[in-house]
Amino acid sequence: MRAVELRAREKVVAGLALAALLAVGTLPRAAHAQWWENVRSTVPLNAKGEPDLTAPAPRTKDGRPDLSGIWNPHSNKYLRNIAADMKPEDVPFQPWAKQVADERGNGSHSREDPDANCLPQGVPRLGAAPAPWKFVQTADLIVVVHEAFSLWRQIFLDGRKLAANANPSWLGYSTGHWEGNTLVVDTRGFNGKTWLDQVGKPTTEKLHVTERYTRKDFGHMDLEITIDDPGAYTRPWTVKQDLTLLTDTELLEFICNENNRDLEHLPGKPLGE
Amino acid sequence: MKNKNLRRAAAYVFALMLVVVDAAMMQAHSHHSFAAQYDAAKPITLTGKVTKVEWTNPHVYVYVDVRDEKTGEVANWALEIGGGPNSLIRQGWSRDSLKADDVINVEGSLARDGSRLASAQSIVLAATGKRVFAAPIPVETPNASR
Protein backbone atom coordinates (compact mmCIF):
# COMPACT_ATOMS: atom_id res chain seq x y z
CA MET A 1 0.00 0.00 0.00
CA ARG A 2 2.77 2.38 1.03
CA ALA A 3 4.73 1.53 -2.12
CA VAL A 4 1.67 2.26 -4.27
CA GLU A 5 1.23 5.69 -2.57
CA LEU A 6 4.85 6.58 -3.28
CA ARG A 7 4.50 5.65 -6.91
CA ALA A 8 1.42 7.84 -7.16
CA ARG A 9 3.31 10.75 -5.58
CA GLU A 10 6.20 10.22 -8.01
CA LYS A 11 3.75 10.34 -10.89
CA VAL A 12 2.38 13.69 -9.68
CA VAL A 13 5.92 15.09 -9.31
CA ALA A 14 6.89 13.82 -12.76
CA GLY A 15 3.71 15.28 -14.23
CA LEU A 16 4.39 18.68 -12.67
CA ALA A 17 8.00 18.60 -13.94
CA LEU A 18 6.83 17.75 -17.47
CA ALA A 19 4.24 20.56 -17.35
CA ALA A 20 6.94 23.01 -16.20
CA LEU A 21 9.26 21.93 -19.04
CA LEU A 22 6.49 22.35 -21.62
CA ALA A 23 5.62 25.77 -20.20
CA VAL A 24 9.28 26.92 -20.46
CA GLY A 25 9.42 25.60 -24.01
CA THR A 26 6.51 27.77 -25.07
CA LEU A 27 7.77 31.00 -23.48
CA PRO A 28 8.34 33.76 -26.04
CA ARG A 29 12.00 34.25 -26.88
CA ALA A 30 13.78 37.58 -26.59
CA ALA A 31 13.53 39.71 -29.73
CA HIS A 32 17.20 39.20 -30.69
CA ALA A 33 17.61 35.64 -29.42
CA GLN A 34 20.06 33.73 -31.55
CA TRP A 35 19.61 30.16 -32.62
CA TRP A 36 22.53 29.04 -30.48
CA GLU A 37 20.70 30.14 -27.35
CA ASN A 38 18.73 27.69 -25.22
CA VAL A 39 20.80 24.80 -26.52
CA ARG A 40 21.75 22.24 -23.88
CA SER A 41 25.43 22.85 -23.24
CA THR A 42 28.02 20.17 -22.50
CA VAL A 43 30.50 22.77 -21.26
CA PRO A 44 31.67 22.10 -17.70
CA LEU A 45 30.71 24.83 -15.24
CA ASN A 46 32.65 26.20 -12.30
CA ALA A 47 31.25 26.84 -8.82
CA LYS A 48 29.74 30.14 -10.02
CA GLY A 49 27.92 28.39 -12.85
CA GLU A 50 30.15 29.92 -15.54
CA PRO A 51 31.89 27.91 -18.30
CA ASP A 52 35.04 26.42 -16.81
CA LEU A 53 37.60 26.78 -19.59
CA THR A 54 40.33 25.40 -17.33
CA ALA A 55 38.53 22.08 -16.77
CA PRO A 56 40.41 19.04 -18.10
CA ALA A 57 40.45 18.54 -21.87
CA PRO A 58 37.87 15.92 -22.86
CA ARG A 59 38.70 12.58 -24.46
CA THR A 60 36.90 10.46 -27.00
CA LYS A 61 35.51 7.03 -26.12
CA ASP A 62 38.64 5.42 -27.60
CA GLY A 63 40.87 7.54 -25.36
CA ARG A 64 42.12 10.10 -27.89
CA PRO A 65 42.12 13.79 -27.06
CA ASP A 66 38.79 15.21 -28.22
CA LEU A 67 39.46 18.47 -30.07
CA SER A 68 35.79 19.02 -30.98
CA GLY A 69 34.41 22.49 -30.53
CA ILE A 70 34.37 26.01 -31.93
CA TRP A 71 37.81 27.63 -31.83
CA ASN A 72 38.99 31.14 -32.44
CA PRO A 73 42.39 32.81 -32.56
CA HIS A 74 42.97 35.22 -29.71
CA SER A 75 43.52 38.25 -31.96
CA ASN A 76 44.17 39.35 -35.54
CA LYS A 77 47.89 39.43 -34.85
CA TYR A 78 48.92 36.37 -36.87
CA LEU A 79 46.46 37.05 -39.64
CA ARG A 80 48.22 40.36 -40.10
CA ASN A 81 51.70 38.92 -39.70
CA ILE A 82 52.30 35.20 -39.18
CA ALA A 83 55.82 36.01 -37.93
CA ALA A 84 54.60 38.66 -35.45
CA ASP A 85 56.56 37.00 -32.64
CA MET A 86 59.76 36.62 -34.70
CA LYS A 87 62.45 39.15 -35.44
CA PRO A 88 61.90 40.21 -39.08
CA GLU A 89 65.40 39.07 -40.02
CA ASP A 90 64.68 35.57 -38.67
CA VAL A 91 62.15 34.79 -41.42
CA PRO A 92 64.33 32.74 -43.80
CA PHE A 93 63.23 34.35 -47.07
CA GLN A 94 64.88 33.46 -50.35
CA PRO A 95 65.94 36.72 -52.06
CA TRP A 96 62.96 36.82 -54.46
CA ALA A 97 60.50 36.11 -51.65
CA LYS A 98 62.08 38.86 -49.53
CA GLN A 99 61.67 41.28 -52.41
CA VAL A 100 58.00 40.34 -52.89
CA ALA A 101 57.31 40.63 -49.16
CA ASP A 102 59.03 44.02 -49.04
CA GLU A 103 56.97 45.28 -51.98
CA ARG A 104 53.70 44.10 -50.45
CA GLY A 105 54.52 45.09 -46.88
CA ASN A 106 53.45 48.74 -47.14
CA GLY A 107 49.97 47.78 -48.37
CA SER A 108 50.52 49.02 -51.92
CA HIS A 109 49.53 45.61 -53.35
CA SER A 110 46.59 44.92 -51.01
CA ARG A 111 44.19 44.59 -53.94
CA GLU A 112 46.16 41.55 -55.09
CA ASP A 113 45.73 39.70 -51.78
CA PRO A 114 43.49 36.68 -52.50
CA ASP A 115 41.73 37.27 -49.18
CA ALA A 116 40.68 40.78 -50.27
CA ASN A 117 39.28 39.18 -53.43
CA CYS A 118 37.17 36.76 -51.38
CA LEU A 119 39.42 33.90 -52.45
CA PRO A 120 40.56 31.32 -49.88
CA GLN A 121 43.12 32.53 -47.35
CA GLY A 122 45.11 29.29 -47.63
CA VAL A 123 46.65 27.26 -44.83
CA PRO A 124 47.51 28.22 -42.14
CA ARG A 125 46.12 31.74 -42.64
CA LEU A 126 42.50 30.52 -42.76
CA GLY A 127 42.74 29.37 -39.15
CA ALA A 128 44.10 32.76 -38.06
CA ALA A 129 41.10 34.64 -39.49
CA PRO A 130 38.99 36.06 -36.68
CA ALA A 131 35.89 34.21 -37.85
CA PRO A 132 35.58 31.09 -35.69
CA TRP A 133 35.96 27.55 -36.95
CA LYS A 134 34.85 24.14 -35.76
CA PHE A 135 36.62 20.81 -35.36
CA VAL A 136 34.25 17.89 -36.04
CA GLN A 137 36.15 14.79 -34.98
CA THR A 138 35.70 11.11 -35.79
CA ALA A 139 38.25 8.32 -35.44
CA ASP A 140 39.37 8.40 -39.10
CA LEU A 141 38.50 11.92 -40.20
CA ILE A 142 38.50 15.40 -38.73
CA VAL A 143 36.50 18.03 -40.60
CA VAL A 144 37.31 21.68 -40.05
CA VAL A 145 34.36 23.93 -40.82
CA HIS A 146 35.46 27.54 -41.23
CA GLU A 147 33.03 30.41 -40.88
CA ALA A 148 35.46 32.53 -42.91
CA PHE A 149 34.12 32.42 -46.46
CA SER A 150 32.15 29.26 -45.46
CA LEU A 151 35.15 27.06 -46.32
CA TRP A 152 36.04 23.58 -45.06
CA ARG A 153 39.03 21.28 -44.73
CA GLN A 154 39.23 17.49 -44.35
CA ILE A 155 42.02 15.92 -42.30
CA PHE A 156 42.23 12.19 -43.01
CA LEU A 157 43.59 9.96 -40.24
CA ASP A 158 43.05 6.70 -42.15
CA GLY A 159 46.62 6.31 -43.34
CA ARG A 160 46.17 7.53 -46.92
CA LYS A 161 49.01 9.37 -48.66
CA LEU A 162 48.80 12.36 -50.96
CA ALA A 163 48.80 11.30 -54.61
CA ALA A 164 51.81 12.61 -56.54
CA ASN A 165 49.59 14.16 -59.21
CA ALA A 166 47.11 15.86 -56.87
CA ASN A 167 45.66 18.94 -58.52
CA PRO A 168 47.13 22.09 -56.93
CA SER A 169 44.61 23.64 -54.56
CA TRP A 170 43.99 26.64 -52.31
CA LEU A 171 43.75 24.70 -49.04
CA GLY A 172 45.83 21.65 -49.95
CA TYR A 173 45.31 18.03 -48.95
CA SER A 174 45.58 17.20 -45.27
CA THR A 175 46.45 14.01 -43.45
CA GLY A 176 46.83 13.65 -39.72
CA HIS A 177 48.15 11.38 -37.02
CA TRP A 178 48.41 11.43 -33.24
CA GLU A 179 51.67 11.92 -31.38
CA GLY A 180 50.64 11.45 -27.75
CA ASN A 181 48.08 14.15 -27.04
CA THR A 182 48.99 16.16 -30.12
CA LEU A 183 47.22 16.02 -33.47
CA VAL A 184 49.83 16.44 -36.20
CA VAL A 185 48.43 17.61 -39.55
CA ASP A 186 50.46 17.55 -42.76
CA THR A 187 49.16 19.56 -45.69
CA ARG A 188 50.59 19.61 -49.20
CA GLY A 189 49.36 20.08 -52.75
CA PHE A 190 48.94 23.87 -52.64
CA ASN A 191 48.57 26.15 -55.66
CA GLY A 192 51.17 28.72 -54.60
CA LYS A 193 48.70 31.60 -54.96
CA THR A 194 48.12 32.32 -51.27
CA TRP A 195 49.80 34.88 -49.04
CA LEU A 196 50.82 33.57 -45.61
CA ASP A 197 49.57 36.79 -44.03
CA GLN A 198 48.17 40.23 -44.80
CA VAL A 199 51.62 41.76 -45.14
CA GLY A 200 52.19 39.39 -48.02
CA LYS A 201 54.68 36.59 -47.38
CA PRO A 202 54.52 34.49 -50.54
CA THR A 203 54.04 30.74 -50.99
CA THR A 204 54.77 28.33 -53.85
CA GLU A 205 53.41 24.96 -54.93
CA LYS A 206 56.22 23.38 -52.86
CA LEU A 207 54.60 24.54 -49.62
CA HIS A 208 54.25 21.88 -46.94
CA VAL A 209 52.52 22.99 -43.75
CA THR A 210 52.70 21.02 -40.51
CA GLU A 211 50.21 21.96 -37.81
CA ARG A 212 50.47 20.53 -34.30
CA TYR A 213 47.31 20.96 -32.20
CA THR A 214 47.47 20.28 -28.44
CA ARG A 215 44.35 20.89 -26.36
CA LYS A 216 45.79 22.02 -23.03
CA ASP A 217 42.53 22.11 -21.14
CA PHE A 218 38.85 22.46 -21.94
CA GLY A 219 39.07 25.95 -23.37
CA HIS A 220 42.62 26.41 -24.67
CA MET A 221 44.63 24.90 -27.52
CA ASP A 222 48.25 25.36 -28.50
CA LEU A 223 49.02 25.43 -32.20
CA GLU A 224 52.51 25.08 -33.59
CA ILE A 225 52.92 25.68 -37.32
CA THR A 226 55.93 24.78 -39.44
CA ILE A 227 56.22 26.42 -42.85
CA ASP A 228 58.37 24.34 -45.17
CA ASP A 229 58.41 25.89 -48.62
CA PRO A 230 61.71 25.29 -50.43
CA GLY A 231 60.38 27.44 -53.28
CA ALA A 232 60.32 30.62 -51.16
CA TYR A 233 62.25 30.03 -47.92
CA THR A 234 65.74 28.71 -47.27
CA ARG A 235 64.70 26.37 -44.44
CA PRO A 236 61.56 25.31 -42.52
CA TRP A 237 60.49 27.78 -39.85
CA THR A 238 58.08 27.42 -36.97
CA VAL A 239 55.64 29.77 -35.26
CA LYS A 240 53.29 29.29 -32.30
CA GLN A 241 49.73 30.50 -31.93
CA ASP A 242 47.05 29.99 -29.31
CA LEU A 243 43.37 29.26 -29.71
CA THR A 244 40.41 29.75 -27.40
CA LEU A 245 37.21 27.71 -27.28
CA LEU A 246 34.02 29.67 -27.87
CA THR A 247 31.20 28.31 -25.73
CA ASP A 248 28.38 30.74 -26.44
CA THR A 249 28.02 30.89 -30.20
CA GLU A 250 27.58 28.88 -33.37
CA LEU A 251 29.08 29.17 -36.85
CA LEU A 252 27.20 31.50 -39.17
CA GLU A 253 27.09 31.73 -42.95
CA PHE A 254 29.72 34.06 -44.42
CA ILE A 255 29.50 34.53 -48.17
CA CYS A 256 32.29 36.98 -48.87
CA ASN A 257 31.27 37.89 -52.42
CA GLU A 258 27.87 39.08 -51.30
CA ASN A 259 29.00 42.71 -51.33
CA ASN A 260 32.77 43.06 -51.65
CA ARG A 261 32.91 46.83 -52.05
CA ASP A 262 36.39 47.24 -50.63
CA LEU A 263 38.32 45.91 -53.56
CA GLU A 264 38.01 49.00 -55.79
CA HIS A 265 39.37 51.18 -52.98
CA LEU A 266 42.46 49.07 -52.30
CA PRO A 267 45.81 49.94 -53.87
CA GLY A 268 47.31 47.53 -56.39
CA LYS A 269 46.38 45.86 -59.65
CA PRO A 270 43.25 43.78 -60.18
CA LEU A 271 44.11 40.13 -59.53
CA GLY A 272 45.55 38.37 -62.56
CA GLU A 273 46.79 41.49 -64.37
CA MET B 1 34.87 44.54 3.60
CA LYS B 2 33.50 47.41 1.53
CA ASN B 3 36.93 48.00 0.04
CA LYS B 4 37.15 44.35 -0.89
CA ASN B 5 33.81 44.56 -2.67
CA LEU B 6 34.89 47.74 -4.42
CA ARG B 7 38.11 46.10 -5.54
CA ARG B 8 36.15 43.13 -6.79
CA ALA B 9 33.74 45.43 -8.66
CA ALA B 10 36.69 47.31 -10.17
CA ALA B 11 38.22 44.01 -11.25
CA TYR B 12 34.96 43.02 -12.93
CA VAL B 13 34.72 46.36 -14.73
CA PHE B 14 38.32 46.02 -15.89
CA ALA B 15 37.66 42.46 -17.09
CA LEU B 16 34.58 43.68 -18.96
CA MET B 17 36.61 46.44 -20.60
CA LEU B 18 39.15 43.87 -21.72
CA VAL B 19 36.35 41.80 -23.26
CA VAL B 20 35.02 44.89 -25.07
CA VAL B 21 38.49 45.83 -26.34
CA ASP B 22 39.06 42.24 -27.42
CA ALA B 23 35.75 42.22 -29.29
CA ALA B 24 36.80 45.44 -30.98
CA MET B 25 40.08 43.93 -32.05
CA MET B 26 38.31 40.92 -33.49
CA GLN B 27 35.81 43.05 -35.33
CA ALA B 28 38.25 44.20 -37.97
CA HIS B 29 37.67 41.32 -40.24
CA SER B 30 40.13 39.13 -41.98
CA HIS B 31 39.19 40.18 -45.36
CA HIS B 32 41.42 43.11 -46.25
CA SER B 33 44.02 45.45 -44.86
CA PHE B 34 42.41 48.49 -43.22
CA ALA B 35 45.73 50.28 -43.15
CA ALA B 36 45.96 50.02 -46.94
CA GLN B 37 42.45 51.39 -47.46
CA TYR B 38 42.15 54.04 -44.73
CA ASP B 39 44.48 56.65 -43.29
CA ALA B 40 44.42 56.76 -39.49
CA ALA B 41 46.19 60.14 -39.71
CA LYS B 42 43.17 61.62 -41.52
CA PRO B 43 40.29 61.60 -39.03
CA ILE B 44 36.93 62.87 -40.26
CA THR B 45 33.71 63.87 -38.51
CA LEU B 46 30.40 63.63 -40.38
CA THR B 47 26.79 64.32 -39.44
CA GLY B 48 23.85 63.39 -41.60
CA LYS B 49 20.84 61.27 -42.36
CA VAL B 50 21.24 57.57 -43.13
CA THR B 51 20.08 56.78 -46.67
CA LYS B 52 20.87 53.05 -46.74
CA VAL B 53 22.32 50.25 -44.60
CA GLU B 54 23.93 47.31 -46.42
CA TRP B 55 23.83 44.55 -43.82
CA THR B 56 26.05 42.32 -45.94
CA ASN B 57 29.30 40.35 -45.98
CA PRO B 58 32.17 40.85 -45.87
CA HIS B 59 31.57 44.25 -44.23
CA VAL B 60 28.51 46.26 -43.31
CA TYR B 61 28.23 49.57 -45.18
CA VAL B 62 26.19 52.58 -44.08
CA TYR B 63 25.42 55.47 -46.46
CA VAL B 64 24.70 58.92 -45.17
CA ASP B 65 23.71 62.26 -46.74
CA VAL B 66 26.00 64.98 -45.42
CA ARG B 67 25.25 68.67 -46.00
CA ASP B 68 28.15 71.07 -46.49
CA GLU B 69 27.45 73.91 -44.05
CA LYS B 70 29.10 76.49 -46.32
CA THR B 71 27.69 75.60 -49.73
CA GLY B 72 24.52 73.82 -48.68
CA GLU B 73 25.35 71.00 -51.06
CA VAL B 74 24.48 67.46 -50.00
CA ALA B 75 26.86 64.59 -50.69
CA ASN B 76 26.35 60.90 -50.03
CA TRP B 77 29.15 59.28 -48.01
CA ALA B 78 29.86 55.57 -47.57
CA LEU B 79 30.93 54.31 -44.14
CA GLU B 80 32.54 50.92 -43.72
CA ILE B 81 31.88 49.12 -40.46
CA GLY B 82 34.84 46.95 -39.48
CA GLY B 83 32.88 43.84 -38.76
CA GLY B 84 30.61 41.87 -40.97
CA PRO B 85 27.10 41.01 -39.87
CA ASN B 86 28.30 37.92 -37.96
CA SER B 87 30.62 39.73 -35.58
CA LEU B 88 28.03 42.46 -35.06
CA ILE B 89 25.32 39.85 -34.35
CA ARG B 90 27.63 38.27 -31.75
CA GLN B 91 27.92 41.66 -30.07
CA GLY B 92 24.13 41.90 -29.90
CA TRP B 93 23.49 44.19 -32.91
CA SER B 94 21.02 43.39 -35.64
CA ARG B 95 20.09 44.64 -39.11
CA ASP B 96 17.51 46.83 -37.39
CA SER B 97 19.99 48.59 -35.10
CA LEU B 98 20.42 51.43 -37.59
CA LYS B 99 17.82 52.44 -40.17
CA ALA B 100 17.36 54.80 -43.09
CA ASP B 101 16.41 58.32 -41.90
CA ASP B 102 18.28 57.96 -38.59
CA VAL B 103 20.48 61.01 -38.07
CA ILE B 104 23.97 60.02 -36.96
CA ASN B 105 27.22 61.61 -35.87
CA VAL B 106 30.21 59.74 -37.20
CA GLU B 107 33.90 59.74 -36.38
CA GLY B 108 36.07 57.88 -38.80
CA SER B 109 39.22 57.62 -40.87
CA LEU B 110 39.25 58.85 -44.43
CA ALA B 111 39.83 56.52 -47.38
CA ARG B 112 43.27 56.88 -48.92
CA ASP B 113 41.90 56.95 -52.50
CA GLY B 114 40.10 60.29 -51.95
CA SER B 115 36.59 58.91 -52.44
CA ARG B 116 33.68 59.84 -50.15
CA LEU B 117 34.39 56.82 -48.00
CA ALA B 118 35.48 56.44 -44.38
CA SER B 119 35.92 53.62 -41.91
CA ALA B 120 33.55 54.37 -39.05
CA GLN B 121 35.25 54.36 -35.67
CA SER B 122 32.15 55.67 -33.87
CA ILE B 123 28.51 56.10 -34.87
CA VAL B 124 26.20 57.89 -32.45
CA LEU B 125 22.44 58.30 -32.95
CA ALA B 126 21.75 62.05 -32.75
CA ALA B 127 18.26 61.50 -31.31
CA THR B 128 19.34 59.41 -28.32
CA GLY B 129 23.10 59.90 -27.99
CA LYS B 130 23.45 56.12 -28.09
CA ARG B 131 26.34 54.50 -29.85
CA VAL B 132 25.58 51.96 -32.57
CA PHE B 133 27.92 49.17 -33.72
CA ALA B 134 30.05 50.33 -30.84
CA ALA B 135 33.36 48.61 -31.40
CA PRO B 136 35.97 50.80 -33.07
CA ILE B 137 38.18 49.49 -35.83
CA PRO B 138 41.86 49.28 -35.10
CA VAL B 139 43.70 50.73 -38.06
CA GLU B 140 47.07 49.09 -38.34
CA THR B 141 50.12 51.01 -39.35
CA PRO B 142 51.40 49.81 -42.71
CA ASN B 143 54.72 48.06 -42.54
CA ALA B 144 54.55 48.04 -38.74
CA SER B 145 56.24 44.69 -38.53
CA ARG B 146 57.06 41.89 -40.80
PDB file of C-alpha atoms in Angstrom, chain A residues 32 34 36 48 72-76 79-81 88 101-102 105-107 110 115-116 118 121 129-132 147 149 198-199 201 249-256 258-262 264-267, chain B residues 12 22 25-38 52 54-59 61 63 80 85-87 89-90 92-94 96-97 111-113 115 117 138 140-146:
ATOM      1  CA  HIS A  32      17.196  39.197 -30.689  1.00  0.00           C
ATOM      2  CA  GLN A  34      20.060  33.730 -31.547  1.00  0.00           C
ATOM      3  CA  TRP A  36      22.531  29.040 -30.481  1.00  0.00           C
ATOM      4  CA  LYS A  48      29.744  30.136 -10.018  1.00  0.00           C
ATOM      5  CA  ASN A  72      38.989  31.138 -32.440  1.00  0.00           C
ATOM      6  CA  PRO A  73      42.386  32.812 -32.562  1.00  0.00           C
ATOM      7  CA  HIS A  74      42.966  35.224 -29.711  1.00  0.00           C
ATOM      8  CA  SER A  75      43.519  38.254 -31.963  1.00  0.00           C
ATOM      9  CA  ASN A  76      44.170  39.348 -35.537  1.00  0.00           C
ATOM     10  CA  LEU A  79      46.459  37.046 -39.645  1.00  0.00           C
ATOM     11  CA  ARG A  80      48.216  40.360 -40.105  1.00  0.00           C
ATOM     12  CA  ASN A  81      51.702  38.918 -39.697  1.00  0.00           C
ATOM     13  CA  PRO A  88      61.900  40.210 -39.076  1.00  0.00           C
ATOM     14  CA  ALA A 101      57.306  40.633 -49.156  1.00  0.00           C
ATOM     15  CA  ASP A 102      59.029  44.023 -49.039  1.00  0.00           C
ATOM     16  CA  GLY A 105      54.520  45.087 -46.881  1.00  0.00           C
ATOM     17  CA  ASN A 106      53.447  48.743 -47.142  1.00  0.00           C
ATOM     18  CA  GLY A 107      49.968  47.781 -48.366  1.00  0.00           C
ATOM     19  CA  SER A 110      46.588  44.921 -51.015  1.00  0.00           C
ATOM     20  CA  ASP A 115      41.733  37.270 -49.182  1.00  0.00           C
ATOM     21  CA  ALA A 116      40.676  40.784 -50.267  1.00  0.00           C
ATOM     22  CA  CYS A 118      37.173  36.761 -51.382  1.00  0.00           C
ATOM     23  CA  GLN A 121      43.118  32.529 -47.348  1.00  0.00           C
ATOM     24  CA  ALA A 129      41.102  34.641 -39.495  1.00  0.00           C
ATOM     25  CA  PRO A 130      38.990  36.060 -36.678  1.00  0.00           C
ATOM     26  CA  ALA A 131      35.886  34.212 -37.851  1.00  0.00           C
ATOM     27  CA  PRO A 132      35.581  31.092 -35.688  1.00  0.00           C
ATOM     28  CA  GLU A 147      33.030  30.415 -40.884  1.00  0.00           C
ATOM     29  CA  PHE A 149      34.120  32.423 -46.461  1.00  0.00           C
ATOM     30  CA  GLN A 198      48.169  40.229 -44.800  1.00  0.00           C
ATOM     31  CA  VAL A 199      51.622  41.764 -45.138  1.00  0.00           C
ATOM     32  CA  LYS A 201      54.675  36.593 -47.378  1.00  0.00           C
ATOM     33  CA  THR A 249      28.024  30.890 -30.200  1.00  0.00           C
ATOM     34  CA  GLU A 250      27.576  28.877 -33.373  1.00  0.00           C
ATOM     35  CA  LEU A 251      29.078  29.168 -36.847  1.00  0.00           C
ATOM     36  CA  LEU A 252      27.200  31.497 -39.165  1.00  0.00           C
ATOM     37  CA  GLU A 253      27.087  31.731 -42.950  1.00  0.00           C
ATOM     38  CA  PHE A 254      29.717  34.061 -44.421  1.00  0.00           C
ATOM     39  CA  ILE A 255      29.496  34.527 -48.168  1.00  0.00           C
ATOM     40  CA  CYS A 256      32.291  36.979 -48.871  1.00  0.00           C
ATOM     41  CA  GLU A 258      27.869  39.077 -51.298  1.00  0.00           C
ATOM     42  CA  ASN A 259      28.996  42.708 -51.334  1.00  0.00           C
ATOM     43  CA  ASN A 260      32.772  43.058 -51.655  1.00  0.00           C
ATOM     44  CA  ARG A 261      32.913  46.834 -52.049  1.00  0.00           C
ATOM     45  CA  ASP A 262      36.391  47.236 -50.626  1.00  0.00           C
ATOM     46  CA  GLU A 264      38.005  48.996 -55.791  1.00  0.00           C
ATOM     47  CA  HIS A 265      39.375  51.180 -52.981  1.00  0.00           C
ATOM     48  CA  LEU A 266      42.460  49.066 -52.299  1.00  0.00           C
ATOM     49  CA  PRO A 267      45.806  49.939 -53.867  1.00  0.00           C
TER      50      PRO A 267
ATOM     51  CA  TYR B  12      34.956  43.018 -12.929  1.00  0.00           C
ATOM     52  CA  ASP B  22      39.060  42.242 -27.417  1.00  0.00           C
ATOM     53  CA  MET B  25      40.083  43.927 -32.048  1.00  0.00           C
ATOM     54  CA  MET B  26      38.306  40.920 -33.492  1.00  0.00           C
ATOM     55  CA  GLN B  27      35.813  43.045 -35.327  1.00  0.00           C
ATOM     56  CA  ALA B  28      38.250  44.203 -37.970  1.00  0.00           C
ATOM     57  CA  HIS B  29      37.665  41.315 -40.244  1.00  0.00           C
ATOM     58  CA  SER B  30      40.127  39.127 -41.979  1.00  0.00           C
ATOM     59  CA  HIS B  31      39.186  40.178 -45.355  1.00  0.00           C
ATOM     60  CA  HIS B  32      41.425  43.114 -46.248  1.00  0.00           C
ATOM     61  CA  SER B  33      44.019  45.446 -44.859  1.00  0.00           C
ATOM     62  CA  PHE B  34      42.407  48.491 -43.224  1.00  0.00           C
ATOM     63  CA  ALA B  35      45.734  50.282 -43.154  1.00  0.00           C
ATOM     64  CA  ALA B  36      45.960  50.019 -46.942  1.00  0.00           C
ATOM     65  CA  GLN B  37      42.453  51.387 -47.459  1.00  0.00           C
ATOM     66  CA  TYR B  38      42.155  54.044 -44.729  1.00  0.00           C
ATOM     67  CA  LYS B  52      20.875  53.048 -46.744  1.00  0.00           C
ATOM     68  CA  GLU B  54      23.927  47.313 -46.425  1.00  0.00           C
ATOM     69  CA  TRP B  55      23.831  44.551 -43.823  1.00  0.00           C
ATOM     70  CA  THR B  56      26.055  42.317 -45.938  1.00  0.00           C
ATOM     71  CA  ASN B  57      29.299  40.352 -45.980  1.00  0.00           C
ATOM     72  CA  PRO B  58      32.172  40.847 -45.873  1.00  0.00           C
ATOM     73  CA  HIS B  59      31.574  44.246 -44.229  1.00  0.00           C
ATOM     74  CA  TYR B  61      28.233  49.572 -45.175  1.00  0.00           C
ATOM     75  CA  TYR B  63      25.416  55.467 -46.460  1.00  0.00           C
ATOM     76  CA  GLU B  80      32.542  50.925 -43.720  1.00  0.00           C
ATOM     77  CA  PRO B  85      27.096  41.007 -39.866  1.00  0.00           C
ATOM     78  CA  ASN B  86      28.296  37.921 -37.963  1.00  0.00           C
ATOM     79  CA  SER B  87      30.624  39.729 -35.582  1.00  0.00           C
ATOM     80  CA  ILE B  89      25.324  39.853 -34.349  1.00  0.00           C
ATOM     81  CA  ARG B  90      27.627  38.272 -31.755  1.00  0.00           C
ATOM     82  CA  GLY B  92      24.126  41.903 -29.904  1.00  0.00           C
ATOM     83  CA  TRP B  93      23.489  44.194 -32.910  1.00  0.00           C
ATOM     84  CA  SER B  94      21.020  43.390 -35.642  1.00  0.00           C
ATOM     85  CA  ASP B  96      17.507  46.826 -37.387  1.00  0.00           C
ATOM     86  CA  SER B  97      19.993  48.592 -35.098  1.00  0.00           C
ATOM     87  CA  ALA B 111      39.831  56.516 -47.376  1.00  0.00           C
ATOM     88  CA  ARG B 112      43.272  56.879 -48.923  1.00  0.00           C
ATOM     89  CA  ASP B 113      41.904  56.954 -52.499  1.00  0.00           C
ATOM     90  CA  SER B 115      36.588  58.909 -52.442  1.00  0.00           C
ATOM     91  CA  LEU B 117      34.393  56.825 -48.000  1.00  0.00           C
ATOM     92  CA  PRO B 138      41.860  49.277 -35.101  1.00  0.00           C
ATOM     93  CA  GLU B 140      47.069  49.086 -38.341  1.00  0.00           C
ATOM     94  CA  THR B 141      50.120  51.008 -39.355  1.00  0.00           C
ATOM     95  CA  PRO B 142      51.401  49.808 -42.706  1.00  0.00           C
ATOM     96  CA  ASN B 143      54.717  48.062 -42.541  1.00  0.00           C
ATOM     97  CA  ALA B 144      54.548  48.039 -38.736  1.00  0.00           C
ATOM     98  CA  SER B 145      56.236  44.690 -38.525  1.00  0.00           C
ATOM     99  CA  ARG B 146      57.059  41.888 -40.796  1.00  0.00           C
TER     100      ARG B 146
END
